[in-house]
mmCIF file of C-alpha atoms in Angstrom:
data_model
loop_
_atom_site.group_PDB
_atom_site.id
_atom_site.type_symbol
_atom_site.label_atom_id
_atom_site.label_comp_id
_atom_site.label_asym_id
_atom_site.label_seq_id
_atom_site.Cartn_x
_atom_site.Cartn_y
_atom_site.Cartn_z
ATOM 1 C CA UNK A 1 53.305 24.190 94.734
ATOM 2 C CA UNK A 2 50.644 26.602 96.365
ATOM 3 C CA UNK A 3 47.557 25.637 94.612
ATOM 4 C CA UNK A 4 44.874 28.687 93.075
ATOM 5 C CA UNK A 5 41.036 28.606 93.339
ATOM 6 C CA UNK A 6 39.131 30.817 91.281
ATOM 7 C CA UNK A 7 35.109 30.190 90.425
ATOM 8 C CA UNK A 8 34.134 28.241 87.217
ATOM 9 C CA UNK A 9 32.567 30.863 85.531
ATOM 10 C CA UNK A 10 31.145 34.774 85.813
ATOM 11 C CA UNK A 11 28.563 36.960 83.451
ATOM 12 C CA UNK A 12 29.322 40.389 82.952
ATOM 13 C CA UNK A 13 27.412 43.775 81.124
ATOM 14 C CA UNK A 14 29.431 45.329 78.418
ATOM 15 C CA UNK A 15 31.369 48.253 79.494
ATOM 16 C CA UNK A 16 30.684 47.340 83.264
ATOM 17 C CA UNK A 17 33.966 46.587 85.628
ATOM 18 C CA UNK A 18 34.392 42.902 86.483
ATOM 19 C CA UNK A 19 36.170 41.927 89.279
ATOM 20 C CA UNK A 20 37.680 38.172 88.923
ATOM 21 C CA UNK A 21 39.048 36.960 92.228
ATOM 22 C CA UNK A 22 41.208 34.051 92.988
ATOM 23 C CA UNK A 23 42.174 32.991 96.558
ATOM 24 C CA UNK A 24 45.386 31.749 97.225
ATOM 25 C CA UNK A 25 45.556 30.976 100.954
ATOM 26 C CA UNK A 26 48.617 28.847 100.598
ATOM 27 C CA UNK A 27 50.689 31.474 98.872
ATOM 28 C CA UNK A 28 54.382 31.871 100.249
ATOM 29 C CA UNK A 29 56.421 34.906 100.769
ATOM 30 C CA UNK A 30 57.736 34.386 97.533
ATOM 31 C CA UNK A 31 55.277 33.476 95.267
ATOM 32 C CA UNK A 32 54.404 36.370 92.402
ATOM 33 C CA UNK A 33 50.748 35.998 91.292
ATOM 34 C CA UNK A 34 50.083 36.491 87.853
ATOM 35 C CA UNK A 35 47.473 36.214 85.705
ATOM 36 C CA UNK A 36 46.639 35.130 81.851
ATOM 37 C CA UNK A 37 43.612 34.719 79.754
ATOM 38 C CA UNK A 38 42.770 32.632 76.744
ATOM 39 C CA UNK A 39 39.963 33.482 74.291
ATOM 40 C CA UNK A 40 38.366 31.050 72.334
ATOM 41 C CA UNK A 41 40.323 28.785 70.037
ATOM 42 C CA UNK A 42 43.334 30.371 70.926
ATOM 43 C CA UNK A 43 46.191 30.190 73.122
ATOM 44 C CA UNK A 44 46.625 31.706 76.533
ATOM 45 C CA UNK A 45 48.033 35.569 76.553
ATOM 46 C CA UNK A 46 49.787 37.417 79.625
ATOM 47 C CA UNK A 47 47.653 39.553 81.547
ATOM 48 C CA UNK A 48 49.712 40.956 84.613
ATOM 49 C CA UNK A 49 51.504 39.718 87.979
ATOM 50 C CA UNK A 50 52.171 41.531 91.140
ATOM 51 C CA UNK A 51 54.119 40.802 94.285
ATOM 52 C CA UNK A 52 52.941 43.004 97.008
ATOM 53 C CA UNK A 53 51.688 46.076 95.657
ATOM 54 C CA UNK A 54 48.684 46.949 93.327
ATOM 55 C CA UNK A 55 49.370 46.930 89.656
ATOM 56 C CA UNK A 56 47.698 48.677 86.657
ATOM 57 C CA UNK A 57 48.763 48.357 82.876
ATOM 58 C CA UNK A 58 46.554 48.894 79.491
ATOM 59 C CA UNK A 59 44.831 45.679 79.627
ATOM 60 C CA UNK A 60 42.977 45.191 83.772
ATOM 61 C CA UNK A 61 44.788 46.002 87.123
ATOM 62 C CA UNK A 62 45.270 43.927 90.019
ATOM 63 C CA UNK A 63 44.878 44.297 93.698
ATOM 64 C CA UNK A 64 46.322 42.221 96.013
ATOM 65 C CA UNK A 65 44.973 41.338 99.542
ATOM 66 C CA UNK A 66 47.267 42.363 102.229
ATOM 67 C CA UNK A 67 47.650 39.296 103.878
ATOM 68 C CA UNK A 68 48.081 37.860 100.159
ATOM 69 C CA UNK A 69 45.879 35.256 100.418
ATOM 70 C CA UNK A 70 43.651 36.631 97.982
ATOM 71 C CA UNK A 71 43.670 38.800 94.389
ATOM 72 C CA UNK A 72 41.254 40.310 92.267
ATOM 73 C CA UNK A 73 41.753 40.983 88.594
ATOM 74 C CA UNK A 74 39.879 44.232 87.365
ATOM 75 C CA UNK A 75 38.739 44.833 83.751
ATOM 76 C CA UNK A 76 37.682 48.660 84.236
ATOM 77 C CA UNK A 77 35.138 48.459 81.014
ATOM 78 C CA UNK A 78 34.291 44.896 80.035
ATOM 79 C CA UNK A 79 33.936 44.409 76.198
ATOM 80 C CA UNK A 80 32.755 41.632 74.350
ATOM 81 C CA UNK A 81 36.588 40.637 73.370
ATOM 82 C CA UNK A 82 37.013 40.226 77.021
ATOM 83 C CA UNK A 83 35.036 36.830 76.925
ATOM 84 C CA UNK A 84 37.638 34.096 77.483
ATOM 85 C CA UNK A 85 39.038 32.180 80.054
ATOM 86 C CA UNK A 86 40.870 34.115 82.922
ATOM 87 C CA UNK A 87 43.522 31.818 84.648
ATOM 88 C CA UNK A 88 45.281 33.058 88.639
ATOM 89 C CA UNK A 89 49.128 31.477 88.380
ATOM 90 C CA UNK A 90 51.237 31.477 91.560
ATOM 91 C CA UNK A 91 55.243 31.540 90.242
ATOM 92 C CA UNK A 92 57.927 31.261 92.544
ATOM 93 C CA UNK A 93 60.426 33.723 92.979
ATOM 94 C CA UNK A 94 63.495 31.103 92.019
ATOM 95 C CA UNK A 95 61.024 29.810 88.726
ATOM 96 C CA UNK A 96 59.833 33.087 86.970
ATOM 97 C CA UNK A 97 61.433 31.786 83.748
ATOM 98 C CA UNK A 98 60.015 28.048 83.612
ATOM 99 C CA UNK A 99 56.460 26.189 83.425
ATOM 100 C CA UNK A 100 53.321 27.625 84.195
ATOM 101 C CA UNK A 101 50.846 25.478 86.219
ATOM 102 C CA UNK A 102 47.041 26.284 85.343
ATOM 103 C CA UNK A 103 43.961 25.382 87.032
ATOM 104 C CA UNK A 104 40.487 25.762 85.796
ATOM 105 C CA UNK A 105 40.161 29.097 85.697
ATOM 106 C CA UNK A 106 37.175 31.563 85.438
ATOM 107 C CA UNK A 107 35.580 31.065 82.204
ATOM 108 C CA UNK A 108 34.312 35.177 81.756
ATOM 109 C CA UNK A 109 30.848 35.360 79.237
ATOM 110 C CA UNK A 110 29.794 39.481 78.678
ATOM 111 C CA UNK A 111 26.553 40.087 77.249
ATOM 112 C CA UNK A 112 26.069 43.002 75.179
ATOM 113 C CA UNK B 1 55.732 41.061 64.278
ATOM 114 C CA UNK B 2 55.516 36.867 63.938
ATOM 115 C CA UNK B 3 54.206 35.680 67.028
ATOM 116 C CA UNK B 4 54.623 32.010 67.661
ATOM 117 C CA UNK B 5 53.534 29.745 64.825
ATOM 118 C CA UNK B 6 52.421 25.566 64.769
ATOM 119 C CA UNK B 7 51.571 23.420 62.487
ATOM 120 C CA UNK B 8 49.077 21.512 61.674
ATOM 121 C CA UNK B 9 46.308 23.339 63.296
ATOM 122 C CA UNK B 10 44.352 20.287 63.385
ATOM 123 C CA UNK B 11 45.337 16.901 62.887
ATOM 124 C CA UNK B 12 42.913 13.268 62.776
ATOM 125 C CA UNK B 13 44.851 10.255 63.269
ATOM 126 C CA UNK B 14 43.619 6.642 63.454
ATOM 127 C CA UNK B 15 44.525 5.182 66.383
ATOM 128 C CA UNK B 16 48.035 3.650 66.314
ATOM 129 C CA UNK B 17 49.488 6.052 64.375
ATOM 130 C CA UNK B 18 52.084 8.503 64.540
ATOM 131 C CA UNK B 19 51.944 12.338 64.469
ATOM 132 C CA UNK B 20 54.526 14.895 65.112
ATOM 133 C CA UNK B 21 53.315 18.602 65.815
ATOM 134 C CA UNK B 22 55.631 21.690 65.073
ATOM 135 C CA UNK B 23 56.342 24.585 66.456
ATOM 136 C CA UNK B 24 58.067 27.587 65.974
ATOM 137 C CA UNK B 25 58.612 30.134 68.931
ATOM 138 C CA UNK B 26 59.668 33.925 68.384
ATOM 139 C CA UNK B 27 62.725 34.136 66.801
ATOM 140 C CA UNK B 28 65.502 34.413 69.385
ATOM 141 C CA UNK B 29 63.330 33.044 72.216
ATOM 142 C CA UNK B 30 65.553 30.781 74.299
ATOM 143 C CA UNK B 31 62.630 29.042 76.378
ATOM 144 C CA UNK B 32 60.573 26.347 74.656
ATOM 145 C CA UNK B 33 57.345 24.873 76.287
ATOM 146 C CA UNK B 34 54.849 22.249 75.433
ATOM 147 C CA UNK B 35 51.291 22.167 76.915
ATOM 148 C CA UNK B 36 48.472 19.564 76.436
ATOM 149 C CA UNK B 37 44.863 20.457 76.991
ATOM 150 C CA UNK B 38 41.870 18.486 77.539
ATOM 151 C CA UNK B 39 39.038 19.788 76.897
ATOM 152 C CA UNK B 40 36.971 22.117 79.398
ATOM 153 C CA UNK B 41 40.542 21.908 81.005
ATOM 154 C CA UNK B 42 43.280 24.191 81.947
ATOM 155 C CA UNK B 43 46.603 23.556 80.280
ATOM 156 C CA UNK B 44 48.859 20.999 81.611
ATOM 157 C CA UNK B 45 52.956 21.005 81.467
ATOM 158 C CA UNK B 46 54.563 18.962 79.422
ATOM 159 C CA UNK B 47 58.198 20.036 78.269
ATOM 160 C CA UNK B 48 60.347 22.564 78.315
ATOM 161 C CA UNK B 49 63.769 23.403 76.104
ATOM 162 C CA UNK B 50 66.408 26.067 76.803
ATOM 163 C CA UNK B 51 68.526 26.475 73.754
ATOM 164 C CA UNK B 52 68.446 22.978 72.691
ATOM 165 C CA UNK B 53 68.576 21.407 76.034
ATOM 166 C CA UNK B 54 65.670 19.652 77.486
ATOM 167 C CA UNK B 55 65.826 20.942 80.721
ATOM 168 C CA UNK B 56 62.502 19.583 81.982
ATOM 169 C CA UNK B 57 60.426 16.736 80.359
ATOM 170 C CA UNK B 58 58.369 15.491 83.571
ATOM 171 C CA UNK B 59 55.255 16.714 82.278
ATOM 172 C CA UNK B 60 54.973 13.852 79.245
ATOM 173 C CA UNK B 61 53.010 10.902 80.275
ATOM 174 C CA UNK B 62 54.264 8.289 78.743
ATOM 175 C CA UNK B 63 57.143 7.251 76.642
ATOM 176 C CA UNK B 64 55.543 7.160 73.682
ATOM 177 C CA UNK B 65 55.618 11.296 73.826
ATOM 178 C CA UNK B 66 58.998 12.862 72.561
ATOM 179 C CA UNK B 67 60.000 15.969 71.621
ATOM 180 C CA UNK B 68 63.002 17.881 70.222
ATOM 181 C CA UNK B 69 64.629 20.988 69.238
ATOM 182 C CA UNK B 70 67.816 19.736 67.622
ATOM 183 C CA UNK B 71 69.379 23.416 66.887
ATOM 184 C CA UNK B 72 67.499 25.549 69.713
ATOM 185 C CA UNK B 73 64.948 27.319 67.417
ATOM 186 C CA UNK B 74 62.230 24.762 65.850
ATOM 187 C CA UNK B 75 60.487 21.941 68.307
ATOM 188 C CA UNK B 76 58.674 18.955 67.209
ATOM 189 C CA UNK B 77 56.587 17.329 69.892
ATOM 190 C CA UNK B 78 56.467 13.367 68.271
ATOM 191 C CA UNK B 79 53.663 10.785 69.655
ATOM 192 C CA UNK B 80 53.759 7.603 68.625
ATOM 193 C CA UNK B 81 51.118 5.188 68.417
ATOM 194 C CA UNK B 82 48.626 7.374 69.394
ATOM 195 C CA UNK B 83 45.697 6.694 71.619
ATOM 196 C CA UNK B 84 42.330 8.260 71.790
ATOM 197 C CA UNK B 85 43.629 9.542 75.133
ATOM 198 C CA UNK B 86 45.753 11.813 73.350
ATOM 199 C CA UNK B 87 43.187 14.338 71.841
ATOM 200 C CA UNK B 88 43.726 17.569 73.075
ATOM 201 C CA UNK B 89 45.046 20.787 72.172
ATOM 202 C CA UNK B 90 48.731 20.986 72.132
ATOM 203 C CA UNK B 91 49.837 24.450 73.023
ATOM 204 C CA UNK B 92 53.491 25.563 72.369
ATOM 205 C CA UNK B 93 55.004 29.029 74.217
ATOM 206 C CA UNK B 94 58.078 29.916 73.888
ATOM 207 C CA UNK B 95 60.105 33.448 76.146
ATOM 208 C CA UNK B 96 62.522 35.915 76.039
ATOM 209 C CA UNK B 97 66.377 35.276 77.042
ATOM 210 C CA UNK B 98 67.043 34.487 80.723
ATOM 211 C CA UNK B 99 68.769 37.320 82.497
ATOM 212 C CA UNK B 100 65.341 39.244 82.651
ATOM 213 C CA UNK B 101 63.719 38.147 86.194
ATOM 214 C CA UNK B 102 60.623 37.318 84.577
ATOM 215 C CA UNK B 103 59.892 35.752 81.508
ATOM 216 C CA UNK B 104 56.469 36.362 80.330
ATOM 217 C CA UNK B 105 55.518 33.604 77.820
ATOM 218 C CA UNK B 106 54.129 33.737 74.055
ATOM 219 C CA UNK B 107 51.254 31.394 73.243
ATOM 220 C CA UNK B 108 50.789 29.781 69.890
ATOM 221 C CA UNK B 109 47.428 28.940 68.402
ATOM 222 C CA UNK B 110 47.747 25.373 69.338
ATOM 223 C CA UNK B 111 47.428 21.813 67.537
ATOM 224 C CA UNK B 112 44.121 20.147 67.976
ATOM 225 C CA UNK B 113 44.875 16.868 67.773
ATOM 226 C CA UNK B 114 41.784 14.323 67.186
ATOM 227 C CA UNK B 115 42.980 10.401 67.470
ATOM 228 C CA UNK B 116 39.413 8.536 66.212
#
């Protein structure tokens, strides 16, 4: 499986953007890149994925290198419920329905 | 609406004993995973149910892990003569119906398991 390396931990400002990258050099055609988060004491929560293309929803947006080697996840407006820890997933196309593999993650701290 | 539910939240056991950890995924989810996390860790696999069939179980690191879901809703995750080792959280998700082409999953609270 293509592995994920993201750094251990980033500070933000409230209501600042934070950009959360992960690099994913080994990434295949394939692979969709998604992203979840999990705030304290609780269990991880879907973020967003993307192929190819940029992606925006309520919660952050993503941008995607072109060679796809890389990501970034946005939050536009960092709040204080934001603080949690932000995990990169790579998926295969033929496994989008089974396990999840995690890594460390970025563990996200915002100071008011 | 009822997310997914587990019980105990925490559990102590002595080492030795037994403990079995519940879980109960959104009601007509037909994907059932277990996670263990250390802590300061990421979760790790351990299990995963379709309907009632374990499908995957190469996660679990050692037979003395076991886990069910005898009528494809409710899962018990069983250890047995439990080491302090096994202290983690144990994190159960559980997803929508295949036939979508991608299942996001549902996170419970987690059990956090303390063996002394």
């Amino acid at each position: 499986d293509a592995k994920t390396t993201q750094p251990n931990s980033m500070e933000s400002n409230e209501e600042e953007p934070v950009h959360l990258p992960c690099n994913h050099s080994t990434i295949s055609g394939t692979d969709y890149i998604h992203w979840y988060r999990q705030l304290p004491s609780q269990g991880p929560e879907y973020v967003i994925h993307g192929l190819t293309s940029n992606v925006n929803n309520r919660m952050a947006s993503l941008a995607i290198a072109e060679d796809r080697k890389s990501s970034t996840l946005i939050l536009h407006r960092a709040t204080l419920r934001d603080a949690a820890v932000y995990y990169c997933i790579l998926r295969p196309l033929y496994n989008q329905g089974g396990k999840l593999i995690f890594g460390q993650g970025t563990e996200l701290s915002v100071k008011p | 609406g009822a997310g997914v539910s587990q019980s105990p939240r925490y559990k102590v056991a002595k080492r030795g004993q037994d403990v079995a950890l519940r879980c109960d995924p959104i009601s007509g989810h037909v994907s059932l995973f277990w996670y263990q996390q250390a802590l300061g860790q990421g979760p790790e696999f351990l299990t995963y149910f379709q309907n009632e069939a374990q499908l995957d179980k190469s996660g679990l690191p050692s037979d003395r892990f076991f886990a069910e879901r005898p009528e494809g809703s409710v899962s018990t995750l069983k250890i047995q003569r439990t080491q302090q080792e096994d202290s983690a959280v144990y994190l159960c998700a559980s997803s929508a119906p295949p036939g979508g082409f991608y299942n996001e999953q549902f996170f419970g609270p987690g059990t956090r398991l303390t063996v002394l």
